[in-house]
Amino acid sequence: MDRVTETERFRELGQQLRVDSVRASSAAGSGHPTSSMSAADLMAVLLEGGYLRWDVDQLTNPANDHLIFSKGHASPLYYSILKAAGIIDDAELSTFRQLGSRLEGHPTPRIPPTDVATGSLGQGLPIAVGIALAGRRLDRIDYRVWCLCGDSEMAEGSMWEAIEHAAFNRLSNLTAIIDVNRLGQTRETMLGWDLDRYRARAEAFGWHAITIDGHDVEAIKSAYDEVLAVTDRPTMIMAKTMKGRGVKAVEDLPGKHGKPLDNPEEAIRELGGERDLRVQLRRPDPAEPHEFAVAGGELPSWDVDEAVATRLAYGEALTALGSIRGDVVALDGEVSNSTHSELFREAHEDRYFEMFIAEQQMVAAAIGLQVRGWVPFASTFAAFLSRAYDFVRMAAISQANLRLAGSHAGVSIGEDGPSQMALEDIASFRAIHGSTVLHPSDANQTAQLVAQLADRPGISFLRLLRGKTTVRTPADEKVIIGGSRTLRDGDSVAIVACGITVDQAVAAAETLADEGIDARVIDAYSIKPIDAETIRAAARDCGAVITVEDHWPEGGLGEAVLEALAETGDRPPVHKLAVRQMPGSGKPEELLRQAGIDAEGIAAAARNLAAG
């Protein structure tokens, strides 16, 4: 192909992508065509120039490049790309945003080869970092990760976490393309078209930076050629573009964001009319993922009556699991000596990722790693996972399989005080669609649950304790997700506990027994799904239920138990013991007593119920 023909092909494909973005949004009566039109030339050259390597006949080919639309609202452009590549047809393009269509308002994995959902801004680039890490350190395949970003989302802190981590890990297989179209939803962005300031920031973080006119296809091609020559760092292309490019009624005008064009037929004529160009994408070179040697082994176990912190059991179990399974990887938020994921790092350094104090990037990297089939476990203090909650929420939409371990939960951590005490974590993770929430009370439970989570689909949260608890579960007793343990039988009152409060519940039951009150104690280590059958049987047999948890009363164990009993016609009274006042610093036993969730508080509540 000679130079003139190639340039014209780029331009024509760019116009087709614009036209199809307008058509899709017009058919839906909603969408973001102007945000799509600004980046059309950037994507046209990426496709037609052979830079994006996709085997369209095998979209799961491990050697395929990855295209992440961090600016997920530009989905009309993304779907127009899929049409140009022959992955979808024009009929499907016209179903954009319709009920049941794979072409949702923002991309999701319902439509291959989409890796993740990217509707919440500031998430695509952090996830792209995770995929690039997988390619560099795990798969060891020379695929590239191309990430289209919006300039508005450059205000998100998560973008700068990603930019810093990509530079630190020297991810030369990652390219961020910033569509600098100047206009956000309501006004101009902070930097407008000041590409020099964008460039200075990227270079200060250690990226190779390129600034271009994002509508000059020759300059775009030169930039992509430059990308391929950079081998020691990630590259950021900052492209000056115009929102709504090519249509005078919307080009570079405020107030046009997120709206279909008023006169789509006229706009299509202005863009040169409909086209039906097909792109023969360059196929990747054949490649096989790198395989790690697996030493084998078995899970650790502890003797009954030992005192062991569940966070230590997590570290030891995860390390053993890493020896049993070569696909298990670990990430930590620079507290690995507290979560004990450092044990995994010492044994499997090639599969450990230090994410430093950047919880959004940690969760995003885990999402990226699981895109490539790896089995990530990410750990930090449970309280700090709240920083990354939007990433967890979006991970469920992405159909991601994540295992998040949060240690140092509840007032039982003691002197560090309320800033470190996760007291809303059970509630927040229970609210995630399809999630699993576990709170083991001892080390043997923890080890078995860690192993089961490796094959658990969806988002899983494992709540871990700072302090030691008594091992009550025999090593040979089966522990299952959705199960529970009945530690004491009785018919006067049922006490349902989890985590740190299990020891307190047992102590309370022993005190009550001396008073003639026969309490049944249930260790509800699986909060979602909860063992509803055991809970209902206890309610029926005992006539009264006490739930006790080191958590706020909203959304935790107590409400999980109430949900299990919601359809019970003769539901008995359920008394929820939980942390109800803002705690301060103090010794763990003092704080448990202050909250009324120690053995004395549980016994007092049981006496009242038994007397009533």
Coordinates of C-alpha atoms in Angstrom, one line a residue:
M1 CA 0.0 0.0 0.0
D2 CA 1.5 3.4 -0.9
R3 CA 1.7 6.3 1.5
V4 CA -1.2 8.3 0.1
T5 CA -3.5 5.3 0.0
E6 CA -2.6 4.3 3.5
T7 CA -3.3 7.8 4.8
E8 CA -6.7 8.0 3.1
R9 CA -7.6 4.6 4.4
F10 CA -6.8 5.8 8.0
R11 CA -9.0 8.9 7.4
E12 CA -11.9 6.9 5.8
L13 CA -11.9 4.4 8.7
G14 CA -11.9 7.2 11.2
Q15 CA -14.9 8.8 9.5
Q16 CA -16.7 5.4 9.5
L17 CA -16.1 5.0 13.2
R18 CA -17.6 8.5 13.7
V19 CA -20.6 7.7 11.5
D20 CA -21.3 4.4 13.2
S21 CA -21.0 6.1 16.6
V22 CA -23.6 8.6 15.6
R23 CA -25.8 5.9 14.1
A24 CA -25.6 3.7 17.2
S25 CA -26.4 6.5 19.6
S26 CA -29.2 7.8 17.4
A27 CA -30.8 4.3 17.3
A28 CA -30.6 4.1 21.1
G29 CA -31.7 7.7 21.7
S30 CA -28.9 8.1 24.2
G31 CA -25.1 7.6 24.5
H32 CA -21.9 9.5 24.1
P33 CA -21.2 10.1 20.3
T34 CA -19.2 13.3 20.8
S35 CA -16.8 11.6 23.1
S36 CA -16.5 8.8 20.6
M37 CA -15.9 11.1 17.6
S38 CA -12.9 12.8 19.3
A39 CA -10.9 9.5 19.5
A40 CA -12.0 8.0 16.2
D41 CA -8.8 8.8 14.3
L42 CA -6.6 7.4 17.2
M43 CA -8.5 4.1 17.0
A44 CA -8.6 4.0 13.2
V45 CA -4.8 4.1 12.9
L46 CA -4.4 1.6 15.8
L47 CA -6.6 -0.9 13.8
E48 CA -5.7 -0.2 10.2
G49 CA -2.0 0.4 10.9
G50 CA -1.6 -3.1 12.3
Y51 CA -0.7 -2.0 15.8
L52 CA -3.5 -3.8 17.5
R53 CA -3.0 -7.6 17.2
W54 CA -6.1 -9.6 17.5
D55 CA -7.0 -13.0 16.2
V56 CA -10.7 -12.3 15.6
D57 CA -11.3 -16.0 15.0
Q58 CA -9.9 -16.9 18.4
L59 CA -10.7 -14.0 20.7
T60 CA -9.3 -15.9 23.7
N61 CA -5.9 -16.4 22.1
P62 CA -3.5 -15.7 24.9
A63 CA -1.2 -13.8 22.6
N64 CA -3.9 -11.3 21.6
D65 CA -3.3 -7.7 22.5
H66 CA -5.7 -6.0 25.0
L67 CA -7.7 -2.9 24.2
I68 CA -9.1 -1.2 27.3
F69 CA -11.5 1.7 27.0
S70 CA -10.9 3.5 30.3
K71 CA -13.2 6.1 29.0
G72 CA -16.0 3.6 28.9
H73 CA -18.7 6.1 28.0
A74 CA -17.1 6.1 24.5
S75 CA -18.7 2.7 24.0
P76 CA -20.2 3.7 20.6
L77 CA -16.7 4.0 19.3
Y78 CA -15.7 0.7 20.8
Y79 CA -18.6 -1.1 19.3
S80 CA -17.9 0.6 16.0
I81 CA -14.4 -0.9 16.2
L82 CA -15.8 -4.3 16.8
K83 CA -18.0 -3.9 13.7
A84 CA -15.0 -2.8 11.6
A85 CA -13.1 -5.8 12.8
G86 CA -15.9 -8.2 11.8
I87 CA -16.6 -9.2 15.4
I88 CA -20.2 -7.9 15.4
D89 CA -22.4 -6.9 12.4
D90 CA -24.4 -3.8 11.6
A91 CA -27.6 -5.4 12.9
E92 CA -26.1 -5.9 16.3
L93 CA -24.6 -2.4 16.3
S94 CA -28.2 -1.1 16.0
T95 CA -29.2 -2.8 19.3
F96 CA -26.9 -0.5 21.3
R97 CA -28.4 0.1 24.8
Q98 CA -31.4 -2.1 24.2
L99 CA -32.7 -4.6 26.8
G100 CA -30.9 -7.9 26.3
S101 CA -28.3 -6.5 23.9
R102 CA -24.6 -7.4 24.5
L103 CA -23.8 -3.8 23.6
E104 CA -24.5 -2.1 26.9
G105 CA -24.3 1.6 27.6
H106 CA -20.7 1.0 28.8
P107 CA -18.7 -2.0 27.8
T108 CA -18.8 -5.2 29.8
P109 CA -17.4 -8.7 29.2
R110 CA -20.7 -9.8 27.8
I111 CA -19.3 -8.8 24.4
P112 CA -15.9 -10.5 23.7
P113 CA -13.1 -9.5 23.5
T114 CA -14.0 -7.0 26.3
D115 CA -11.8 -7.8 29.3
V116 CA -13.6 -5.8 32.0
A117 CA -16.4 -3.3 32.6
T118 CA -15.2 0.3 32.3
G119 CA -18.1 2.6 33.1
S120 CA -16.7 4.2 36.2
L121 CA -13.9 6.6 35.2
G122 CA -10.4 6.1 36.5
Q123 CA -10.5 2.3 36.4
G124 CA -9.4 1.2 33.0
L125 CA -5.8 2.3 33.2
P126 CA -5.3 0.7 36.7
I127 CA -6.7 -2.6 35.4
A128 CA -4.5 -2.3 32.2
V129 CA -1.5 -2.1 34.6
G130 CA -2.6 -5.5 36.0
I131 CA -2.9 -7.1 32.6
A132 CA 0.5 -5.7 31.6
L133 CA 2.0 -7.1 34.8
A134 CA 0.6 -10.5 33.9
G135 CA 2.1 -10.3 30.5
R136 CA 5.5 -9.2 31.7
R137 CA 5.9 -11.3 34.9
L138 CA 3.5 -14.3 34.6
D139 CA 2.4 -15.1 31.1
R140 CA 5.7 -13.9 29.7
I141 CA 4.0 -13.3 26.4
D142 CA 4.7 -10.3 24.2
Y143 CA 1.2 -9.0 24.0
R144 CA 0.6 -5.2 24.4
V145 CA -2.0 -3.4 26.4
W146 CA -3.5 -0.4 24.7
C147 CA -5.6 1.8 27.0
L148 CA -7.8 4.7 25.7
C149 CA -8.2 7.3 28.5
G150 CA -10.3 10.4 28.7
D151 CA -8.7 13.7 29.8
S152 CA -11.5 14.3 32.4
E153 CA -10.6 11.0 34.2
M154 CA -7.0 12.3 34.6
A155 CA -8.4 14.1 37.7
E156 CA -9.0 10.7 39.4
G157 CA -6.3 9.7 41.9
S158 CA -6.5 6.1 40.8
M159 CA -5.1 7.1 37.4
W160 CA -2.0 8.4 39.1
E161 CA -1.7 5.3 41.2
A162 CA -1.7 3.4 37.9
I163 CA 0.8 5.8 36.3
E164 CA 3.2 5.4 39.2
H165 CA 3.0 1.7 39.4
A166 CA 3.4 1.2 35.6
A167 CA 6.6 3.3 35.7
F168 CA 7.9 1.5 38.8
N169 CA 7.4 -1.9 37.1
R170 CA 8.8 -0.5 33.8
L171 CA 5.8 -1.8 31.8
S172 CA 6.9 -1.1 28.3
N173 CA 4.1 -3.3 27.1
L174 CA 1.6 -0.7 28.2
T175 CA 0.5 2.4 26.2
A176 CA -1.9 4.9 27.5
I177 CA -3.6 7.0 24.8
I178 CA -5.1 10.2 26.4
D179 CA -7.9 11.7 24.3
V180 CA -7.4 15.4 25.3
N181 CA -10.6 16.8 23.9
R182 CA -10.7 19.5 26.5
L183 CA -14.4 19.3 27.4
G184 CA -15.8 17.4 30.3
Q185 CA -19.5 16.8 31.1
T186 CA -20.2 20.3 32.4
R187 CA -17.1 22.4 31.6
E188 CA -13.5 22.5 30.4
T189 CA -11.1 20.2 32.2
M190 CA -8.4 21.6 34.5
L191 CA -5.7 21.5 31.9
G192 CA -7.7 22.0 28.8
W193 CA -5.4 21.5 25.8
D194 CA -2.2 22.2 27.7
L195 CA -0.3 19.2 26.4
D196 CA 3.0 20.5 27.7
R197 CA 1.7 20.1 31.3
Y198 CA 0.4 16.7 30.6
R199 CA 3.7 15.7 29.1
A200 CA 5.7 17.1 32.1
R201 CA 3.6 15.1 34.5
A202 CA 3.9 11.9 32.6
E203 CA 7.7 12.3 32.3
A204 CA 8.0 13.2 36.0
F205 CA 6.4 9.8 36.8
G206 CA 8.9 8.0 34.5
W207 CA 6.8 7.5 31.4
H208 CA 7.9 8.0 27.8
A209 CA 5.7 10.8 26.7
I210 CA 4.5 11.8 23.2
T211 CA 2.3 14.8 22.3
I212 CA 0.4 14.9 19.0
D213 CA -2.5 16.3 17.0
G214 CA -5.0 13.5 17.5
H215 CA -6.6 14.1 14.1
D216 CA -3.4 14.0 12.1
V217 CA -3.2 10.4 11.1
E218 CA 0.4 10.6 10.0
A219 CA 1.4 11.9 13.4
I220 CA -0.7 9.2 15.1
K221 CA 1.1 6.5 13.0
S222 CA 4.5 8.0 13.9
A223 CA 3.6 8.0 17.6
Y224 CA 2.6 4.3 17.4
D225 CA 5.9 3.5 15.7
E226 CA 7.7 5.3 18.5
V227 CA 5.8 3.2 21.0
L228 CA 7.1 0.0 19.5
A229 CA 10.7 1.2 19.8
V230 CA 10.4 2.0 23.6
T231 CA 11.6 -1.0 25.6
D232 CA 12.3 0.3 29.1
R233 CA 9.2 2.1 30.2
P234 CA 5.5 2.6 29.5
T235 CA 4.4 5.2 26.9
M236 CA 1.7 7.9 27.2
I237 CA 0.4 9.5 24.1
M238 CA -1.3 12.8 24.7
A239 CA -3.5 13.6 21.7
K240 CA -5.1 17.0 21.2
T241 CA -8.6 16.3 19.8
M242 CA -12.0 18.0 19.4
K243 CA -15.1 16.6 21.0
G244 CA -17.7 15.9 18.3
R245 CA -15.0 16.2 15.6
G246 CA -16.4 16.6 12.0
V247 CA -19.9 17.8 12.8
K248 CA -20.2 21.6 13.1
A249 CA -23.3 21.4 15.3
V250 CA -21.4 19.7 18.1
E251 CA -17.6 20.1 17.4
D252 CA -15.7 21.6 20.3
L253 CA -18.9 22.9 21.9
P254 CA -19.9 22.6 25.6
G255 CA -23.2 21.1 26.6
K256 CA -23.1 18.2 24.1
H257 CA -21.8 15.5 26.4
G258 CA -23.8 12.3 26.7
K259 CA -26.4 13.2 24.1
P260 CA -27.3 11.8 20.7
L261 CA -27.0 14.3 17.9
D262 CA -30.1 16.4 17.2
N263 CA -29.9 15.8 13.4
P264 CA -28.0 12.5 12.9
E265 CA -28.9 12.3 9.2
E266 CA -27.3 15.7 8.5
A267 CA -24.3 14.8 10.6
I268 CA -23.8 11.6 8.7
R269 CA -23.9 13.5 5.4
E270 CA -21.4 16.0 6.8
L271 CA -19.1 13.1 7.7
G272 CA -19.3 11.8 4.1
G273 CA -22.0 9.2 4.5
E274 CA -22.1 5.6 5.7
R275 CA -19.3 3.3 4.8
D276 CA -18.7 -0.5 5.2
L277 CA -15.0 -0.8 5.6
R278 CA -13.6 -4.0 7.1
V279 CA -10.2 -4.2 8.8
Q280 CA -8.0 -7.2 8.6
L281 CA -6.4 -7.0 12.0
R282 CA -2.9 -8.2 12.3
R283 CA -2.7 -11.6 14.1
P284 CA -0.3 -12.1 17.0
D285 CA 2.6 -14.5 16.8
P286 CA 1.8 -17.9 18.3
A287 CA 2.7 -18.0 22.0
E288 CA 2.3 -20.3 25.0
P289 CA 1.9 -19.0 28.5
H290 CA 4.8 -19.4 30.8
E291 CA 4.3 -22.2 33.3
F292 CA 5.6 -22.2 36.8
A293 CA 6.9 -25.3 38.5
V294 CA 4.6 -26.6 41.3
A295 CA 6.3 -28.3 44.3
G296 CA 3.1 -29.8 45.7
G297 CA 2.3 -30.1 49.4
E298 CA -0.7 -29.8 51.8
L299 CA -2.5 -27.2 53.8
P300 CA -1.2 -26.4 57.3
S301 CA -3.2 -27.4 60.3
W302 CA -3.1 -26.7 64.0
D303 CA -4.0 -28.6 67.1
V304 CA -7.2 -28.0 69.0
D305 CA -6.8 -25.5 71.8
E306 CA -3.8 -23.8 70.2
A307 CA -4.0 -20.0 70.1
V308 CA -3.4 -18.7 66.6
A309 CA -4.3 -15.5 64.8
T310 CA -6.4 -16.1 61.7
R311 CA -4.2 -13.6 59.8
L312 CA -1.2 -15.9 60.4
A313 CA -3.2 -18.9 59.3
Y314 CA -4.1 -17.0 56.1
G315 CA -0.4 -16.3 55.3
E316 CA 0.6 -19.9 55.9
A317 CA -2.4 -21.4 54.1
L318 CA -1.9 -19.1 51.1
T319 CA 1.8 -20.0 50.9
A320 CA 1.0 -23.7 51.0
L321 CA -1.7 -23.2 48.3
G322 CA 0.9 -21.5 46.2
S323 CA 3.0 -24.6 46.3
I324 CA 0.0 -26.8 45.4
R325 CA -1.3 -24.6 42.6
G326 CA 0.9 -22.7 40.2
D327 CA -1.8 -20.3 39.2
V328 CA -2.2 -18.7 42.6
V329 CA -0.8 -15.2 43.0
A330 CA -0.7 -12.8 45.9
L331 CA -0.9 -9.0 46.2
D332 CA -0.5 -6.8 49.2
G333 CA -0.9 -3.2 50.2
E334 CA 2.5 -2.9 51.9
V335 CA 1.3 -4.5 55.1
S336 CA 2.5 -8.0 54.3
N337 CA 4.2 -8.4 57.7
S338 CA 0.8 -7.8 59.3
T339 CA -1.4 -9.8 56.9
H340 CA 1.4 -12.4 56.7
S341 CA 1.3 -12.5 52.9
E342 CA 5.1 -12.0 53.3
L343 CA 5.2 -15.7 53.8
F344 CA 3.9 -16.2 50.2
R345 CA 6.5 -13.6 49.0
E346 CA 9.3 -15.5 50.6
A347 CA 8.2 -18.8 49.0
H348 CA 6.9 -17.6 45.7
E349 CA 8.5 -14.3 44.9
D350 CA 7.8 -14.6 41.2
R351 CA 4.1 -14.6 41.9
Y352 CA 3.9 -11.9 44.5
F353 CA 3.1 -8.3 43.7
E354 CA 3.8 -5.5 46.1
M355 CA 1.2 -2.8 45.5
F356 CA 2.4 -0.4 48.2
I357 CA -0.2 2.0 49.8
A358 CA -2.4 2.1 46.8
E359 CA -5.5 0.0 47.5
Q360 CA -7.3 1.0 44.3
Q361 CA -4.4 -0.1 42.2
M362 CA -4.1 -3.3 44.2
V363 CA -7.6 -4.3 43.5
A364 CA -7.4 -3.2 39.9
A365 CA -4.2 -5.2 39.4
A366 CA -5.9 -8.2 40.8
I367 CA -8.7 -7.7 38.3
G368 CA -6.2 -7.4 35.5
L369 CA -4.3 -10.6 36.6
Q370 CA -7.5 -12.6 36.7
V371 CA -8.3 -11.5 33.2
R372 CA -5.4 -13.7 32.1
G373 CA -6.7 -16.6 34.2
W374 CA -4.5 -16.2 37.3
V375 CA -6.0 -16.7 40.7
P376 CA -5.3 -13.5 42.8
F377 CA -5.5 -13.1 46.5
A378 CA -5.1 -9.5 47.6
S379 CA -4.7 -8.5 51.2
T380 CA -4.5 -5.4 53.4
F381 CA -6.2 -4.1 56.6
A382 CA -9.9 -4.6 56.1
A383 CA -10.6 -0.9 56.8
F384 CA -8.5 0.2 53.8
L385 CA -10.3 -1.9 51.3
S386 CA -13.1 0.7 51.6
R387 CA -10.9 3.0 49.5
A388 CA -11.2 0.6 46.6
Y389 CA -14.9 -0.2 47.0
D390 CA -15.8 1.2 43.6
F391 CA -13.3 -1.1 42.0
V392 CA -14.9 -4.0 43.8
R393 CA -18.3 -3.0 42.7
M394 CA -17.2 -2.7 39.1
A395 CA -15.3 -6.0 39.4
A396 CA -18.7 -7.7 39.9
I397 CA -20.0 -6.1 36.7
S398 CA -16.8 -7.3 35.1
Q399 CA -17.6 -10.9 36.1
A400 CA -14.2 -11.0 37.8
N401 CA -13.1 -13.6 40.3
L402 CA -11.3 -11.9 43.2
R403 CA -10.3 -13.0 46.7
L404 CA -9.9 -10.1 49.1
A405 CA -8.5 -10.7 52.5
G406 CA -9.0 -7.9 55.1
S407 CA -7.1 -8.2 58.4
H408 CA -7.3 -6.2 61.7
A409 CA -11.1 -6.0 61.7
G410 CA -13.2 -4.7 64.5
V411 CA -12.6 -3.1 67.9
S412 CA -10.6 -6.2 68.9
I413 CA -7.5 -4.7 67.2
G414 CA -7.2 -2.5 70.3
E415 CA -4.9 0.4 70.8
D416 CA -4.7 1.6 67.2
G417 CA -8.1 3.1 67.4
P418 CA -11.1 3.6 65.1
S419 CA -9.2 4.7 62.0
Q420 CA -7.9 1.2 61.7
M421 CA -11.0 -0.7 62.8
A422 CA -13.1 -2.1 60.0
L423 CA -16.6 -2.0 61.3
E424 CA -18.6 -1.7 58.0
D425 CA -16.7 -4.2 55.9
I426 CA -19.1 -7.2 56.3
A427 CA -22.0 -4.9 55.2
S428 CA -20.2 -3.5 52.3
F429 CA -19.1 -6.8 50.9
R430 CA -22.4 -8.5 51.5
A431 CA -23.9 -5.8 49.3
I432 CA -21.8 -6.8 46.3
H433 CA -23.7 -8.9 43.7
G434 CA -22.9 -12.6 44.0
S435 CA -20.3 -12.0 46.7
T436 CA -19.0 -14.5 49.3
V437 CA -18.3 -13.1 52.9
L438 CA -16.4 -15.3 55.3
H439 CA -15.2 -14.6 58.9
P440 CA -13.4 -17.7 60.3
S441 CA -13.0 -17.9 64.0
D442 CA -9.9 -20.1 64.1
A443 CA -6.8 -21.1 62.1
N444 CA -8.1 -24.5 60.8
Q445 CA -11.2 -22.9 59.4
T446 CA -9.1 -20.2 57.7
A447 CA -6.8 -22.7 56.0
Q448 CA -9.7 -24.7 54.5
L449 CA -11.6 -21.6 53.4
V450 CA -8.5 -20.1 51.7
A451 CA -8.2 -23.3 49.6
Q452 CA -11.8 -23.3 48.7
L453 CA -11.8 -19.6 47.6
A454 CA -9.3 -20.4 44.9
D455 CA -12.1 -22.0 42.9
R456 CA -14.9 -19.7 44.0
P457 CA -16.4 -17.5 41.3
G458 CA -17.2 -13.9 41.9
I459 CA -16.0 -11.5 44.6
S460 CA -14.9 -13.1 47.9
F461 CA -14.0 -11.4 51.2
L462 CA -12.2 -13.1 54.0
R463 CA -12.2 -11.2 57.3
L464 CA -9.2 -11.8 59.4
L465 CA -8.3 -11.0 63.0
R466 CA -5.3 -9.3 64.5
G467 CA -5.4 -11.2 67.8
K468 CA -5.1 -14.9 68.5
T469 CA -8.2 -17.1 68.9
T470 CA -8.6 -20.6 70.2
V471 CA -8.5 -23.4 67.6
R472 CA -11.7 -25.2 68.1
T473 CA -12.1 -26.9 64.7
P474 CA -10.3 -30.2 64.4
A475 CA -8.0 -30.3 61.5
D476 CA -9.9 -33.3 60.0
E477 CA -13.3 -31.7 60.2
K478 CA -14.7 -30.4 57.0
V479 CA -15.3 -26.7 56.7
I480 CA -17.3 -25.5 53.8
I481 CA -18.5 -22.2 52.3
G482 CA -22.1 -21.9 53.4
G483 CA -21.6 -23.9 56.5
S484 CA -21.3 -23.3 60.2
R485 CA -20.3 -25.1 63.4
T486 CA -22.5 -25.8 66.4
L487 CA -20.1 -25.6 69.4
R488 CA -22.6 -26.2 72.1
D489 CA -26.1 -27.6 71.9
G490 CA -29.0 -26.2 73.9
D491 CA -32.6 -25.1 73.7
S492 CA -32.9 -22.0 76.0
V493 CA -31.4 -19.5 73.6
A494 CA -29.3 -19.5 70.5
I495 CA -26.1 -17.4 70.3
V496 CA -24.8 -16.9 66.7
A497 CA -21.3 -15.5 66.6
C498 CA -18.4 -15.1 64.2
G499 CA -14.7 -14.3 64.4
I500 CA -13.5 -12.9 67.6
T501 CA -16.9 -13.2 69.3
V502 CA -17.0 -17.0 69.1
D503 CA -14.6 -17.3 72.0
Q504 CA -16.7 -14.8 73.9
A505 CA -19.9 -16.7 73.1
V506 CA -18.5 -20.0 74.3
A507 CA -17.4 -18.3 77.6
A508 CA -20.9 -16.8 78.0
A509 CA -22.5 -20.1 77.4
E510 CA -20.4 -21.8 80.1
T511 CA -21.4 -19.1 82.6
L512 CA -25.1 -19.4 81.6
A513 CA -24.9 -23.2 82.0
D514 CA -24.0 -22.8 85.6
E515 CA -27.2 -20.7 86.0
G516 CA -29.4 -23.3 84.3
I517 CA -29.7 -21.6 81.0
D518 CA -28.8 -24.0 78.2
A519 CA -27.4 -21.9 75.3
R520 CA -26.8 -23.2 71.8
V521 CA -23.6 -21.6 70.3
I522 CA -23.3 -21.4 66.5
D523 CA -20.1 -20.3 64.8
A524 CA -21.4 -18.7 61.6
Y525 CA -18.0 -18.5 59.8
S526 CA -19.8 -18.2 56.5
I527 CA -21.9 -15.0 56.6
K528 CA -22.8 -15.0 52.9
P529 CA -24.0 -17.5 52.0
I530 CA -25.1 -18.2 55.6
D531 CA -26.1 -21.6 56.9
A532 CA -29.8 -20.8 56.8
E533 CA -30.9 -24.3 57.7
T534 CA -28.9 -24.3 60.9
I535 CA -30.1 -20.8 61.8
R536 CA -33.7 -21.7 61.3
A537 CA -33.4 -24.9 63.3
A538 CA -31.8 -23.0 66.2
A539 CA -34.6 -20.4 66.1
R540 CA -37.2 -23.1 66.1
D541 CA -35.7 -25.1 68.9
C542 CA -34.5 -22.3 71.2
G543 CA -37.2 -19.7 70.8
A544 CA -34.8 -16.8 70.9
V545 CA -31.7 -15.8 69.0
I546 CA -28.8 -13.5 69.9
T547 CA -26.3 -12.4 67.3
V548 CA -23.0 -11.0 68.3
E549 CA -20.4 -9.4 66.1
D550 CA -17.5 -7.0 66.2
H551 CA -19.1 -4.8 63.6
W552 CA -21.7 -2.0 63.3
P553 CA -25.2 -3.4 63.7
E554 CA -26.1 -2.3 60.1
G555 CA -25.6 -5.0 57.4
G556 CA -23.5 -7.5 59.3
L557 CA -24.0 -10.9 60.8
G558 CA -27.2 -9.9 62.6
E559 CA -28.9 -8.8 59.5
A560 CA -27.7 -11.9 57.6
V561 CA -29.4 -14.0 60.3
L562 CA -32.6 -11.9 60.1
E563 CA -32.6 -12.4 56.3
A564 CA -32.3 -16.2 56.9
L565 CA -35.3 -16.0 59.2
A566 CA -37.3 -13.5 57.1
E567 CA -39.8 -16.0 55.8
T568 CA -40.2 -17.9 59.1
G569 CA -43.8 -17.6 60.0
D570 CA -43.2 -17.8 63.8
R571 CA -39.9 -16.0 63.9
P572 CA -38.7 -15.7 67.5
P573 CA -37.1 -12.5 68.9
V574 CA -33.6 -11.8 67.5
H575 CA -31.4 -9.5 69.7
K576 CA -28.4 -8.0 67.8
L577 CA -25.3 -7.4 69.8
A578 CA -22.9 -5.2 67.9
V579 CA -20.7 -2.1 68.2
R580 CA -23.0 0.8 68.5
Q581 CA -20.8 3.7 69.7
M582 CA -17.7 5.1 68.1
P583 CA -14.8 3.3 69.8
G584 CA -11.5 4.8 70.8
S585 CA -8.2 3.3 71.7
G586 CA -7.9 0.7 74.4
K587 CA -7.0 -2.9 75.1
P588 CA -9.0 -5.4 73.1
E589 CA -10.8 -6.8 76.1
E590 CA -11.7 -3.3 77.2
L591 CA -13.2 -2.4 73.9
L592 CA -15.1 -5.7 73.6
R593 CA -16.6 -5.0 77.0
Q594 CA -17.4 -1.4 76.2
A595 CA -19.3 -2.5 73.1
G596 CA -21.2 -5.1 75.0
I597 CA -20.0 -8.0 72.8
D598 CA -17.8 -9.7 75.4
A599 CA -18.8 -12.8 77.4
E600 CA -20.4 -10.7 80.1
G601 CA -22.5 -8.7 77.6
I602 CA -23.6 -11.8 75.8
A603 CA -24.6 -13.5 79.0
A604 CA -26.6 -10.5 80.1
A605 CA -28.5 -10.4 76.9
A606 CA -29.2 -14.1 77.1
R607 CA -30.6 -13.8 80.6
N608 CA -33.0 -11.1 79.6
L609 CA -34.2 -13.2 76.6
A610 CA -34.5 -16.4 78.7
A611 CA -36.5 -14.5 81.4
G612 CA -38.8 -12.9 78.8

